[in-house]
mmCIF file of C-alpha atoms and ligand atoms in Angstrom:
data_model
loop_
_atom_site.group_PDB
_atom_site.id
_atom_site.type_symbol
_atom_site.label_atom_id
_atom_site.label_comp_id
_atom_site.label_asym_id
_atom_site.label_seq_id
_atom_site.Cartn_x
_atom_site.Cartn_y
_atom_site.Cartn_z
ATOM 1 C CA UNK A 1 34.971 29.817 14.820
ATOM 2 C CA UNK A 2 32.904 26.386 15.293
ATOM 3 C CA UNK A 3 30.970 24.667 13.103
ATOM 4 C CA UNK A 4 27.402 24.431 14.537
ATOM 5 C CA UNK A 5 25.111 21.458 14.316
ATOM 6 C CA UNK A 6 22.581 22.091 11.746
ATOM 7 C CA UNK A 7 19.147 19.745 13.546
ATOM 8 C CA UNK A 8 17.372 18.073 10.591
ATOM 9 C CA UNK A 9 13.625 17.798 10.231
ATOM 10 C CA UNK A 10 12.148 15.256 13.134
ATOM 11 C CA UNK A 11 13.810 17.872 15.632
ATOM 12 C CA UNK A 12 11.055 19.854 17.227
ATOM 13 C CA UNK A 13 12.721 23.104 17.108
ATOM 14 C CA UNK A 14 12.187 23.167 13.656
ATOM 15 C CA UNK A 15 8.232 22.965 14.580
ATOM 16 C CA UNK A 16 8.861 26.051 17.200
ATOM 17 C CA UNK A 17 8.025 29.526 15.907
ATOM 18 C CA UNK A 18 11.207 32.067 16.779
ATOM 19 C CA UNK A 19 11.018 35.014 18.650
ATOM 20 C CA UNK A 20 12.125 38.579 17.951
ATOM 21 C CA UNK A 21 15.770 39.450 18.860
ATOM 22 C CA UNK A 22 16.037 42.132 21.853
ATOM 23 C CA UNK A 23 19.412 41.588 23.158
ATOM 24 C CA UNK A 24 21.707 42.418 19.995
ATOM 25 C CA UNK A 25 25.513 42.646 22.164
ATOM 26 C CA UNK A 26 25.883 39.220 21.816
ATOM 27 C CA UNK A 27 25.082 38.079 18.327
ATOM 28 C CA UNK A 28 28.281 38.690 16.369
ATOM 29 C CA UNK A 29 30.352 35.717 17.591
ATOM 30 C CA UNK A 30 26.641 33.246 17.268
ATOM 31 C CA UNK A 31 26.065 35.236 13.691
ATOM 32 C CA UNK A 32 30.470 34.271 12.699
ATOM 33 C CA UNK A 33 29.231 30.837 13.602
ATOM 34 C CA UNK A 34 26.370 30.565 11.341
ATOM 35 C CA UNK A 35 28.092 31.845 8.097
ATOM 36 C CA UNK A 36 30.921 29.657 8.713
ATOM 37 C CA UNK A 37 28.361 26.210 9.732
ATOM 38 C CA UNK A 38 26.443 27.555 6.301
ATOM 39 C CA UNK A 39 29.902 27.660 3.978
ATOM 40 C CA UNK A 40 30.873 24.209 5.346
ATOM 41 C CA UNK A 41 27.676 22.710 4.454
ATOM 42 C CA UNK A 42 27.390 24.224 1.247
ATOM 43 C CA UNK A 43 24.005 26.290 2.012
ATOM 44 C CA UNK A 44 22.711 29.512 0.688
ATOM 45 C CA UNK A 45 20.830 30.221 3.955
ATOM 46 C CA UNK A 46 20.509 29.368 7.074
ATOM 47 C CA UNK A 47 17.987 30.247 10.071
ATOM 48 C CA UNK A 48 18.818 30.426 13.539
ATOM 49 C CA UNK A 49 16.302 27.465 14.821
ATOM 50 C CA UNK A 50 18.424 25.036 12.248
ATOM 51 C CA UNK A 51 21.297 25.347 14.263
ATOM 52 C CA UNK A 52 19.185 24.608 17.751
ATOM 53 C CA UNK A 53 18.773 28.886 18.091
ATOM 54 C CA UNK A 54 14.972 29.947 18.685
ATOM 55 C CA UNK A 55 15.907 33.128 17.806
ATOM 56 C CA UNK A 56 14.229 35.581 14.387
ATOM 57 C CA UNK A 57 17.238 35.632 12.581
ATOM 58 C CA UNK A 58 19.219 34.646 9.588
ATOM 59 C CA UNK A 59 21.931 34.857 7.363
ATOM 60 C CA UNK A 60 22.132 34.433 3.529
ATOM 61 C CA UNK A 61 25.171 34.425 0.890
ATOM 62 C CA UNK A 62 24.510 34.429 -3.050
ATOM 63 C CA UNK A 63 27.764 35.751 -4.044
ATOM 64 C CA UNK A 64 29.005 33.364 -5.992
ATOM 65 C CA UNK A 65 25.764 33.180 -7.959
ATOM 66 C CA UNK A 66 25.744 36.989 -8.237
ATOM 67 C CA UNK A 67 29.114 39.071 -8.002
ATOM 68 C CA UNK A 68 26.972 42.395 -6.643
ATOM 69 C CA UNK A 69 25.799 40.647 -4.202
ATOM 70 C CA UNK A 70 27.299 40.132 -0.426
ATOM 71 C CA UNK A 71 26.862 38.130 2.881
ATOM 72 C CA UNK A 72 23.426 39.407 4.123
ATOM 73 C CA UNK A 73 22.258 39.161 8.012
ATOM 74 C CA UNK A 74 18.608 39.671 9.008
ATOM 75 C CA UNK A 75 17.479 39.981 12.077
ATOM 76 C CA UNK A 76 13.678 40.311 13.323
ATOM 77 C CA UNK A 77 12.901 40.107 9.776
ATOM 78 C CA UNK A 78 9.299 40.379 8.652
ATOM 79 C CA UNK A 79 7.780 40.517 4.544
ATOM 80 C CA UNK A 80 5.558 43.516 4.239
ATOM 81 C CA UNK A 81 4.098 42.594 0.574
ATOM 82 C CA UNK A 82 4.796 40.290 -2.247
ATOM 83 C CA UNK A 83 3.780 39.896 -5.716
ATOM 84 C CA UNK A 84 4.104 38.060 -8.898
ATOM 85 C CA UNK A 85 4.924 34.175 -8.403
ATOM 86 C CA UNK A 86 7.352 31.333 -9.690
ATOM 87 C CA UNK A 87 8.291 27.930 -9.258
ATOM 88 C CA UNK A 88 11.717 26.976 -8.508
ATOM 89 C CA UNK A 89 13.657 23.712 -6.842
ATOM 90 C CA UNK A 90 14.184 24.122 -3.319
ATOM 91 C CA UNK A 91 16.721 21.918 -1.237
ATOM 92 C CA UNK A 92 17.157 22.802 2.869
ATOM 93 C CA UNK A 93 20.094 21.868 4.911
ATOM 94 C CA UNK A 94 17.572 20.324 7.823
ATOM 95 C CA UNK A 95 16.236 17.878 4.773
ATOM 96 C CA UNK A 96 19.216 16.317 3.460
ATOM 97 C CA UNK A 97 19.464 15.489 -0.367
ATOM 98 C CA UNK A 98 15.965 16.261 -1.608
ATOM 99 C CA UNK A 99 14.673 19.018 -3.861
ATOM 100 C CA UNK A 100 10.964 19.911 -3.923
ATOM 101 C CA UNK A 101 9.377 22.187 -6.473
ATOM 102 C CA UNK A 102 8.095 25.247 -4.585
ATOM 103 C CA UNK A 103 6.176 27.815 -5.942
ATOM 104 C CA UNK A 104 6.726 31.299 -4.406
ATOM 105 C CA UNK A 105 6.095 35.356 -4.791
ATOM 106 C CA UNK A 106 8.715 36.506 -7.265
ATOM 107 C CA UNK A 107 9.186 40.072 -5.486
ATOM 108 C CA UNK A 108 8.780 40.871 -1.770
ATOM 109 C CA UNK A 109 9.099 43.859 0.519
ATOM 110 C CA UNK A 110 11.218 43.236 3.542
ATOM 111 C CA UNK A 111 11.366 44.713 6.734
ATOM 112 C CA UNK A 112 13.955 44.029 9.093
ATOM 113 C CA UNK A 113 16.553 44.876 11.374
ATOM 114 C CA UNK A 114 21.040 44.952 10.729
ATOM 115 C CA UNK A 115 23.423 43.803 13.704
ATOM 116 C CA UNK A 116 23.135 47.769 14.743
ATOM 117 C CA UNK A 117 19.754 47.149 15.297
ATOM 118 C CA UNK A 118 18.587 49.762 12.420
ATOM 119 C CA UNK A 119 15.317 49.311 10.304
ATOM 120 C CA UNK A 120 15.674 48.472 6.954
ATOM 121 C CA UNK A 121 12.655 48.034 4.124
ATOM 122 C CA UNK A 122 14.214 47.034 1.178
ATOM 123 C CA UNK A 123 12.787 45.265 -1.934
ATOM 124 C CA UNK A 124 13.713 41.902 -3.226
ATOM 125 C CA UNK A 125 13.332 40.092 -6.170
ATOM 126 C CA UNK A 126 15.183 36.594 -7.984
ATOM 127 C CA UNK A 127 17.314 33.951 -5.697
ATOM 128 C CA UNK A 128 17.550 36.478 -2.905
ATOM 129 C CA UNK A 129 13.980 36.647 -2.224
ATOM 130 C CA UNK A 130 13.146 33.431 -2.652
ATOM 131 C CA UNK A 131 15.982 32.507 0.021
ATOM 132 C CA UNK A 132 14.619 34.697 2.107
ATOM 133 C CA UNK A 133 11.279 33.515 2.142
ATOM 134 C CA UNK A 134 12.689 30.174 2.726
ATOM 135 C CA UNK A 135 14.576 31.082 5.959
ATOM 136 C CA UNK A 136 11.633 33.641 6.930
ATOM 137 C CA UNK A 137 9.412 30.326 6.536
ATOM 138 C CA UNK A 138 12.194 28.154 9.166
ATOM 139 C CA UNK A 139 11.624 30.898 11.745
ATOM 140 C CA UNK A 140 7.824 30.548 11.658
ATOM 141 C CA UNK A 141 8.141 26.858 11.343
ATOM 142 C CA UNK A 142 7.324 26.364 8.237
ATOM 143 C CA UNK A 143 9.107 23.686 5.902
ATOM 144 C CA UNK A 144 9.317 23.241 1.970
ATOM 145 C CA UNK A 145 7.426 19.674 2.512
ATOM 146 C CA UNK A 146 4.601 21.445 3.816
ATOM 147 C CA UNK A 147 4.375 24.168 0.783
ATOM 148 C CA UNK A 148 4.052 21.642 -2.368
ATOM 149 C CA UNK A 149 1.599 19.082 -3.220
ATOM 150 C CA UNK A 150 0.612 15.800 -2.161
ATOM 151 C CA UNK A 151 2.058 14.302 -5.279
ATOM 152 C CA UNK A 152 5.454 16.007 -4.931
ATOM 153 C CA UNK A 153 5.342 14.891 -1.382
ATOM 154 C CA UNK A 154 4.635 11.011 -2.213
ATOM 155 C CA UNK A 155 7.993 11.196 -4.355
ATOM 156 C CA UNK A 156 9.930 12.181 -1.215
ATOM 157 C CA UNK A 157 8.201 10.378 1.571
ATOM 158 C CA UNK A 158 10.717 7.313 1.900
ATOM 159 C CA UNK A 159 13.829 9.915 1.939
ATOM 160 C CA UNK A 160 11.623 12.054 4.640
ATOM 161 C CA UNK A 161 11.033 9.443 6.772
ATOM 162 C CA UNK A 162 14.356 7.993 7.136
ATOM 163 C CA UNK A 163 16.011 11.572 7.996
ATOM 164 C CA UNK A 164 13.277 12.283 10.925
ATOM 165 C CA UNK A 165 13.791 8.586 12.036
ATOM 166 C CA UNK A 166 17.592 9.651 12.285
ATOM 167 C CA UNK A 167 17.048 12.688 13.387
ATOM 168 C CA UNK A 168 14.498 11.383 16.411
ATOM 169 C CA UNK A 169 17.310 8.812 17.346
ATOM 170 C CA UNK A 170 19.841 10.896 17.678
ATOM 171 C CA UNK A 171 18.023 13.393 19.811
ATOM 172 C CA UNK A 172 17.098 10.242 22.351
ATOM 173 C CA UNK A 173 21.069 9.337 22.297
ATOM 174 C CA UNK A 174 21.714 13.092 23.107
ATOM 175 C CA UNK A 175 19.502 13.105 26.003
ATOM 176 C CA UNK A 176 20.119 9.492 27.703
ATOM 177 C CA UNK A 177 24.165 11.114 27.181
ATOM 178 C CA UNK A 178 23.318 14.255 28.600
ATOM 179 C CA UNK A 179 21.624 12.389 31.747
ATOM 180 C CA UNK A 180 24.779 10.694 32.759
ATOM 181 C CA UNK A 181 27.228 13.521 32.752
ATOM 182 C CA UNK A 182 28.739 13.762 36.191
HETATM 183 NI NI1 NI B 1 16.033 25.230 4.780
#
């Protein structure tokens, strides 16, 4: 198994909307990869675009916070209906070391597909929703930053801009290195 790269926000990806999964033979080995890249960096969740992927899928793993719980993967995933709402503090993996107050549904109806490619609609309510409306939002390129208010977002700006200055520099050393592999 490798640890993946997780790209932090200043990488475009993260600004791409992903598309549906069709070709499901070869997602175990890319899906091993993600839960092991999420455990190492001490996530709940993680979408496929965070790890350079453009693809509409995600993993998520709350066991520890819930012992009936167990390492979820959801592909083509879409919410059907939501209801009820709460406010909770958010951190993401692609914005390093801040926390953001983001209010959310408290219950949603999910749709979405296993590894077999079956159909699921299953209802969702607590941490698990909420961390799945947090990777559903990475896969239509949506971030936390952009859910809360300006005030919350004033707080962060100076941490914000330094990680997309980072990130932007280190995508211009990847492709000057990239040009002069012979
Ligand atoms: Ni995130």
């Amino acid at each position: 198994m490798a640890v993946l790269e997780v790209v932090k926000y200043g990488n475009p990806i993260l600004r791409k909307k992903c598309s549906m999964v069709t070709d499901f033979s070869k997602l175990s080995d890319f899906i091993d990869n993600m839960f092991y890249t999420m455990y190492e960096e001490e996530g709940i969740g993680l979408a496929a675009n965070q790890v350079g992927v453009g693809m509409n899928l995600f993993v998520i793993d709350i066991s520890h916070t819930d012992e009936n719980e167990f390492p979820r993967i959801f592909v083509n995933g879409e919410i059907i209906s939501s209801d009820d709402e709460s406010i909770f503090s958010e951190g993401c993996l692609s914005i390093p070391q801040v926390a953001l107050e983001v209010k959310r549904p408290e219950n949603i109806v999910f749709k979405y597909q296993d590894i077999r490619e079956k159909w699921h609609e299953e209802e969702f309510d607590g941490l698990l929703a909420r961390a799945i409306q947090h990777e559903i939002d990475h896969l239509n390129s949506v971030l936390i930053i952009d859910l809360v208010s300006e005030m919350q977002r004033v707080r962060v700006n100076q941490e914000i801009k330094k990680i997309k200055k980072h990130s932007e520099a280190k995508l211009k050393q990847q492709s000057i290195t990239k040009r002069f592999v012979l």
